[in-house]
mmCIF file of C-alpha atoms in Angstrom:
data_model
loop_
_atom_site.group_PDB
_atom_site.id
_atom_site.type_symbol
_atom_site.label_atom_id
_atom_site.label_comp_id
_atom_site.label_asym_id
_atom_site.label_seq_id
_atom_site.Cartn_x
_atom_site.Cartn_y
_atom_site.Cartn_z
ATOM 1 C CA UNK A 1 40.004 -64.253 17.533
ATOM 2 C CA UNK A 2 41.452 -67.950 16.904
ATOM 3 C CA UNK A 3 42.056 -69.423 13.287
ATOM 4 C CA UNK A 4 39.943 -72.333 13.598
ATOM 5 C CA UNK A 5 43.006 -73.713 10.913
ATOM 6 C CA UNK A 6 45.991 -73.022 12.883
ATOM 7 C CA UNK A 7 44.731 -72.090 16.243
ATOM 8 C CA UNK A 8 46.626 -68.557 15.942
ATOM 9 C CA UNK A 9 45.202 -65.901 17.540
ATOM 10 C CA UNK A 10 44.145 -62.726 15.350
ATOM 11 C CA UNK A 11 42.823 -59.315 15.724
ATOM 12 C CA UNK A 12 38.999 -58.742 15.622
ATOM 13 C CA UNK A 13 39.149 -56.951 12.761
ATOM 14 C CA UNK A 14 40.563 -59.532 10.873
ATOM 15 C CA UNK A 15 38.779 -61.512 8.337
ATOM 16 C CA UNK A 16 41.899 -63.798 7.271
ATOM 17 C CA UNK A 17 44.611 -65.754 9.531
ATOM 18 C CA UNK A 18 47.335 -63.945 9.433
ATOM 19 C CA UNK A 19 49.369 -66.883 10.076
ATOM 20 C CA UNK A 20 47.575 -69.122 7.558
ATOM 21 C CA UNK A 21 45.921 -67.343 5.566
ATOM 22 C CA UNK A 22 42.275 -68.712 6.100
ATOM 23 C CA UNK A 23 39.248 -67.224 6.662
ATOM 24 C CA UNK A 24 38.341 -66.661 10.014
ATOM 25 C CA UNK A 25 34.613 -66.732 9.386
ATOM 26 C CA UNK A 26 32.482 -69.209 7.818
ATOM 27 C CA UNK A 27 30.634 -67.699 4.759
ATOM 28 C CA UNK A 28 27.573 -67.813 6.146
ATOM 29 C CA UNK A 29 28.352 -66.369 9.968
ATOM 30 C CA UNK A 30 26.902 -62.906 9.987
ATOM 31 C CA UNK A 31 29.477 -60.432 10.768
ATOM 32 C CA UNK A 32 28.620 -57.686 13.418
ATOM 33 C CA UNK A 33 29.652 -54.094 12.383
ATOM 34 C CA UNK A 34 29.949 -51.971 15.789
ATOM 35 C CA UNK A 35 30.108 -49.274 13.288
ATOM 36 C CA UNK A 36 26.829 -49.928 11.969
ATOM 37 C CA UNK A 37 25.402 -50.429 15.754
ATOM 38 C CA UNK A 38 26.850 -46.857 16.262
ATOM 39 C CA UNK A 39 24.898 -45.446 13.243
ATOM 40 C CA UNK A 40 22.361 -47.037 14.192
ATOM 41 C CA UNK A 41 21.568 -45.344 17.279
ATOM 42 C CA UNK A 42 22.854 -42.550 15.978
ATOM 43 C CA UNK A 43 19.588 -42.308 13.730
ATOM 44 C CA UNK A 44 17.415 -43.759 16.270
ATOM 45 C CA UNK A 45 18.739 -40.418 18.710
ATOM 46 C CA UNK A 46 18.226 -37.949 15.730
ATOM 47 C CA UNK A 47 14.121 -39.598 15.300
ATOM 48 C CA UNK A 48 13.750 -38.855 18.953
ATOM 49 C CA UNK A 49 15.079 -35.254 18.940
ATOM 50 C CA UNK A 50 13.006 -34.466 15.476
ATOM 51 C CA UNK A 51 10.533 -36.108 17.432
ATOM 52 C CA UNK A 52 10.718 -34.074 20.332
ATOM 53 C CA UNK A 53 11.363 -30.204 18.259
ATOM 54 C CA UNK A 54 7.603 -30.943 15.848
ATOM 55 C CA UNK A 55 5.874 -31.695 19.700
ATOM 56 C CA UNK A 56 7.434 -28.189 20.939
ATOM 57 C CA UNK A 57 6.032 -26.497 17.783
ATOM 58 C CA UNK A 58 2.687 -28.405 17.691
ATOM 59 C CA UNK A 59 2.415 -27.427 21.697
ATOM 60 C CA UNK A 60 3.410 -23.370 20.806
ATOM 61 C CA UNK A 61 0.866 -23.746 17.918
ATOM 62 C CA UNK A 62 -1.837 -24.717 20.009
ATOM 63 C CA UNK A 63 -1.113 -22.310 22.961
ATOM 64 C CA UNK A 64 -1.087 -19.195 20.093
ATOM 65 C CA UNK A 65 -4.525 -20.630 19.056
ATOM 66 C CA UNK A 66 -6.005 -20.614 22.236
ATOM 67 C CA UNK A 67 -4.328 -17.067 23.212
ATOM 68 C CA UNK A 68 -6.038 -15.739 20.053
ATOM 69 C CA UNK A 69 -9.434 -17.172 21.036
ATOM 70 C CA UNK A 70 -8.841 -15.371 24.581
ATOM 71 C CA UNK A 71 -8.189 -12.286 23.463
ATOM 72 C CA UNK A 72 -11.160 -12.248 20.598
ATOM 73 C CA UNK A 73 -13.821 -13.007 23.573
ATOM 74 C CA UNK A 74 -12.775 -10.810 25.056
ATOM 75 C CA UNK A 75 -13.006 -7.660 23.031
ATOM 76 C CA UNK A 76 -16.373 -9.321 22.471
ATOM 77 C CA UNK A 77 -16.722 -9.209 25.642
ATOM 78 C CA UNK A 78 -15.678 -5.407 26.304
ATOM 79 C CA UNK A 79 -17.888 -4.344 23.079
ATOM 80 C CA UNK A 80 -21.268 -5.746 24.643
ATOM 81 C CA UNK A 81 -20.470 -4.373 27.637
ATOM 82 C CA UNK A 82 -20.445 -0.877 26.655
ATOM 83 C CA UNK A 83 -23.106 -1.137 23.863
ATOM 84 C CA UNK A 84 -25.570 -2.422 26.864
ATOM 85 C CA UNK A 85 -24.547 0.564 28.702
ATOM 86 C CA UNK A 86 -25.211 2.690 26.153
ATOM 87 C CA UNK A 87 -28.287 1.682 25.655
ATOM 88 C CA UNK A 88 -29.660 1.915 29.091
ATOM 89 C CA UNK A 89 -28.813 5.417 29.368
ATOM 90 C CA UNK A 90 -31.535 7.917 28.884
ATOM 91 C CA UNK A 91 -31.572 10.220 26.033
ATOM 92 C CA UNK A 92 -31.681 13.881 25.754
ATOM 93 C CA UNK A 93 -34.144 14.297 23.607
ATOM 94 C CA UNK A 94 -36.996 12.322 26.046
ATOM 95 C CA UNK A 95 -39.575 14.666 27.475
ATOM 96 C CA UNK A 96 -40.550 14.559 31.039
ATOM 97 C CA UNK A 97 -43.709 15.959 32.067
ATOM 98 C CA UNK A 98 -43.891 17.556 35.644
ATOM 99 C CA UNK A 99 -47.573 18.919 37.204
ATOM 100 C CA UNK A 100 -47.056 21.413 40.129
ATOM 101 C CA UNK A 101 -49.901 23.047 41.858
ATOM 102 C CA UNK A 102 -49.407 26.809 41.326
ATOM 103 C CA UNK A 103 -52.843 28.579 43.103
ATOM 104 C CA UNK A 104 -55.156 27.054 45.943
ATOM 105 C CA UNK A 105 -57.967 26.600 42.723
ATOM 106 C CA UNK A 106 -55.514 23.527 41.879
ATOM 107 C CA UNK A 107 -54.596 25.266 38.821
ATOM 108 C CA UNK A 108 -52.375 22.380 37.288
ATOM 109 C CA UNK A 109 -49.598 23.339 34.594
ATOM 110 C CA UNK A 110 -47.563 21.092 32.289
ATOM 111 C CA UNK A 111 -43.882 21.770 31.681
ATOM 112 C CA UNK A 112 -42.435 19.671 29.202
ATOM 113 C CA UNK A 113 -38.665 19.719 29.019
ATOM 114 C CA UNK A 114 -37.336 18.424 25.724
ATOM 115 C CA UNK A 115 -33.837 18.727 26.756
ATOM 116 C CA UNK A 116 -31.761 20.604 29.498
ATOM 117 C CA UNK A 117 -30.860 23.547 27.771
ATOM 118 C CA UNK A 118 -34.331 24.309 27.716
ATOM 119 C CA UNK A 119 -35.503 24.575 30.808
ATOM 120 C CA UNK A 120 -35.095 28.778 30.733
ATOM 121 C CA UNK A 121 -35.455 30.987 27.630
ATOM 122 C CA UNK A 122 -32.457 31.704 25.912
ATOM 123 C CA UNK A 123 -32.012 34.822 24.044
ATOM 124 C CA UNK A 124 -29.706 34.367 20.814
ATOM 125 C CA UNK A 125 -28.931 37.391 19.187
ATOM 126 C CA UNK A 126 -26.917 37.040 15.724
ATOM 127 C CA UNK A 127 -23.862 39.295 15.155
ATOM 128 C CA UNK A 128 -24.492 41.456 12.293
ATOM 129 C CA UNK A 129 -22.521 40.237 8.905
ATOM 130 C CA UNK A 130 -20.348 42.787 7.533
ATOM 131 C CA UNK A 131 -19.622 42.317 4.097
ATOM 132 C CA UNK A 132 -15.344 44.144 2.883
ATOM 133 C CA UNK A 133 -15.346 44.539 -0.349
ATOM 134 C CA UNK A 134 -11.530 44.387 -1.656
ATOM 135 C CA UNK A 135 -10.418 46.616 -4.579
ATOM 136 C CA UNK A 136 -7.001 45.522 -5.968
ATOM 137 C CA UNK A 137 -5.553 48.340 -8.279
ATOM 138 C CA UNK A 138 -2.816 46.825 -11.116
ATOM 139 C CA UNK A 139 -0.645 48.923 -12.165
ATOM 140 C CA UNK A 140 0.396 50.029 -15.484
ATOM 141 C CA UNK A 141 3.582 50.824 -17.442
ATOM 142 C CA UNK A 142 4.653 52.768 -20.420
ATOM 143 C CA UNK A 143 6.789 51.733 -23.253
ATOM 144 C CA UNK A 144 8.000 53.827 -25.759
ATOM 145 C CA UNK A 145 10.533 53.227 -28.577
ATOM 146 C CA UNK A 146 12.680 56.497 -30.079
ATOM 147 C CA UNK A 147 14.093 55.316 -33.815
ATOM 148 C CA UNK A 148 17.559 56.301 -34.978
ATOM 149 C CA UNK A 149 17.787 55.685 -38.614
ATOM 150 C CA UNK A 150 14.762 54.692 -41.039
ATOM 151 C CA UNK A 151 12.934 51.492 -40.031
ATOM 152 C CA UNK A 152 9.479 51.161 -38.025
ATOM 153 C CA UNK A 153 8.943 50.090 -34.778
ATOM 154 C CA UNK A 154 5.267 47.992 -33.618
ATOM 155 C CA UNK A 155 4.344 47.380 -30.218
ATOM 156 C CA UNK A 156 4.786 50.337 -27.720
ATOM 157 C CA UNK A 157 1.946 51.200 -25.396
ATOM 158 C CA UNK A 158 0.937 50.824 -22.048
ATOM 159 C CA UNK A 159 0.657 47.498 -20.612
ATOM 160 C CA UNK A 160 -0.255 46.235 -17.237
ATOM 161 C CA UNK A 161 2.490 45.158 -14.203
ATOM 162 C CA UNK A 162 3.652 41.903 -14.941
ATOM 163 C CA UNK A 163 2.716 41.421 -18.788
ATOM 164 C CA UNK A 164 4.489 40.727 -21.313
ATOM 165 C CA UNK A 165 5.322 42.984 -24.311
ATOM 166 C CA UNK A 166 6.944 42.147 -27.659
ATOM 167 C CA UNK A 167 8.700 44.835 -29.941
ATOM 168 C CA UNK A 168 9.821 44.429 -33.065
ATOM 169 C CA UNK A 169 11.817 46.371 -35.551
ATOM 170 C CA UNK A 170 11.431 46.422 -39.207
ATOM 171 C CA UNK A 171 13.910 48.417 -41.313
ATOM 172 C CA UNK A 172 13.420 49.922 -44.728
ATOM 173 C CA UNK A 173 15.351 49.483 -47.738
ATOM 174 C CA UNK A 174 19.193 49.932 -47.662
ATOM 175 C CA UNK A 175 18.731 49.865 -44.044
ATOM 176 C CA UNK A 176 19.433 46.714 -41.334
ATOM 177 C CA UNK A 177 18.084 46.523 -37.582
ATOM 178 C CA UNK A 178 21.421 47.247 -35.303
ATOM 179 C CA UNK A 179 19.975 46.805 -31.613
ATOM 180 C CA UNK A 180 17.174 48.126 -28.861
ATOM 181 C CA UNK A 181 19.470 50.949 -26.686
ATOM 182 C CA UNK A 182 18.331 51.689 -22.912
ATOM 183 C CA UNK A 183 18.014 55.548 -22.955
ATOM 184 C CA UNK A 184 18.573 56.152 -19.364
ATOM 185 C CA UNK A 185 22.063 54.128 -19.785
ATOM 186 C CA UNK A 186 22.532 54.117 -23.296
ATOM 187 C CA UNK A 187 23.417 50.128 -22.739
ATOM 188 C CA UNK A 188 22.330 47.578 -25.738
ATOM 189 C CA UNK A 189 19.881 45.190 -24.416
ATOM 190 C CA UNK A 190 19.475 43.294 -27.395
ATOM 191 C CA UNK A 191 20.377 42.765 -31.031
ATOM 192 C CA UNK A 192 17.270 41.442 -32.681
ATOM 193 C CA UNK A 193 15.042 42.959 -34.321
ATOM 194 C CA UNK A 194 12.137 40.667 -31.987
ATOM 195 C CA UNK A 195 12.629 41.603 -28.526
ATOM 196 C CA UNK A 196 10.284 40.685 -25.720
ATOM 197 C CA UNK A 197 10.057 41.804 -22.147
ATOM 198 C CA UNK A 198 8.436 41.211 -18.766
ATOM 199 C CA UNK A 199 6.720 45.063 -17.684
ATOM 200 C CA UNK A 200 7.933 46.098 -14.171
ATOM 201 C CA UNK A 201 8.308 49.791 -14.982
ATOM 202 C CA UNK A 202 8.477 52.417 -17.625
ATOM 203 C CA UNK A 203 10.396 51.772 -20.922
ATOM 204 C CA UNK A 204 12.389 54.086 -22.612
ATOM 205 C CA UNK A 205 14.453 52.667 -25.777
ATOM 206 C CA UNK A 206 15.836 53.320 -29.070
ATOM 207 C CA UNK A 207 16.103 51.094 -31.987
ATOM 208 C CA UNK A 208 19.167 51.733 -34.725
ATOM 209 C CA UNK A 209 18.847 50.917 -37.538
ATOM 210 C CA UNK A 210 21.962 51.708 -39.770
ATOM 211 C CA UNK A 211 22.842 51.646 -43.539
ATOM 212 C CA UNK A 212 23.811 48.315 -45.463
ATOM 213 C CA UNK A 213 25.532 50.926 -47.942
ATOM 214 C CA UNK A 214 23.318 49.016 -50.581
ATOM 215 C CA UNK A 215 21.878 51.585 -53.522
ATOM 216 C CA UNK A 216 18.748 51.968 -54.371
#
């Protein structure tokens, strides 16, 4: 572009002479941005491609619409279709009456069939019901306590397989509770003087009890 001052020639993106220093525009010349052009289209491209993407989803909305309607009518369709059918078949339970001439006298008998399974006599015959009785037999144990020392002992007996039985040991003056003893291994198998077990089988034991040396 030319200085309209000096006549020196400038580059179009200048807005003073460089030569001169005046303005190469007049203040009220409207200057033309090709940079604003370029956005310009720019936004007038990105309308038409929004533009185009809602008409693709408004077209797949309206084809999944009319799919759906398709489909419903047509299960409609299918369910009338066999309900008719249904209905226009005959039931069992409609009697048919036949007349057949049996004898030259034009004897005339009525069979009625109510359904096909009776058109001959059946004969049912019920299976006899046998009624098992079942007699379960528990079993019982026996537990017995032997005392070494002086104390009492509450709770032996005979108790069923299974049940629980408490023992318990009470000693006598100048005496204390030392332990139950297995008498088939002579093991302790407890130390107080409360002991409870589960019956599985017969009990033998002996409960201690042993001086505290204390005199009467």
């Amino acid at each position: 572009m030319r200085c309209k001052n000096c006549g020196a020639k400038n580059d179009e993106s200048r807005f003073i002479c460089e030569n001169c220093g005046s303005p190469l525009y007049d203040e009220n010349e409207e200057i033309i941005n090709e940079n604003q052009d370029d956005y310009q289209n720019d936004n007038q491209l990105n309308n038409n491609n929004n533009d185009d993407k809602d008409n693709k989803k408004r077209n797949i909305i309206i084809i999944s619409i009319i799919s759906a309607v398709v489909v419903i009518a047509l299960i409609v369709g299918l369910v009338f279709a066999f309900s008719g059918k249904s209905n226009k078949e005959p039931s069992e339970s409609q009697t048919v009456s036949i007349s057949v001439k049996e004898t030259e006298e034009e004897t005339t008998t009525k069979k009625v069939y109510t359904t096909k399974e009776q058109t001959t006599k059946q004969t049912t015959t019920e299976a006899p019901t046998t009624t098992t009785t079942t007699t379960t037999t528990v079993k019982s144990f026996h537990i017995s306590v032997d005392i070494d020392g002086n104390g009492t002992v509450s709770g032996e007996g005979s108790y069923e397989s299974g049940k629980k039985a408490t023992l318990v040991a009470t000693p006598e003056q100048g005496y204390q509770f030392a332990g139950w003893y297995d008498n088939s291994t002579g093991a302790l198998v407890a130390s107080g003087s409360k002991y409870t077990v589960t019956v599985k089988k017969d009990l033998n034991l002996t409960a201690k009890f042993t001086s505290t040396g204390a005199k009467k």
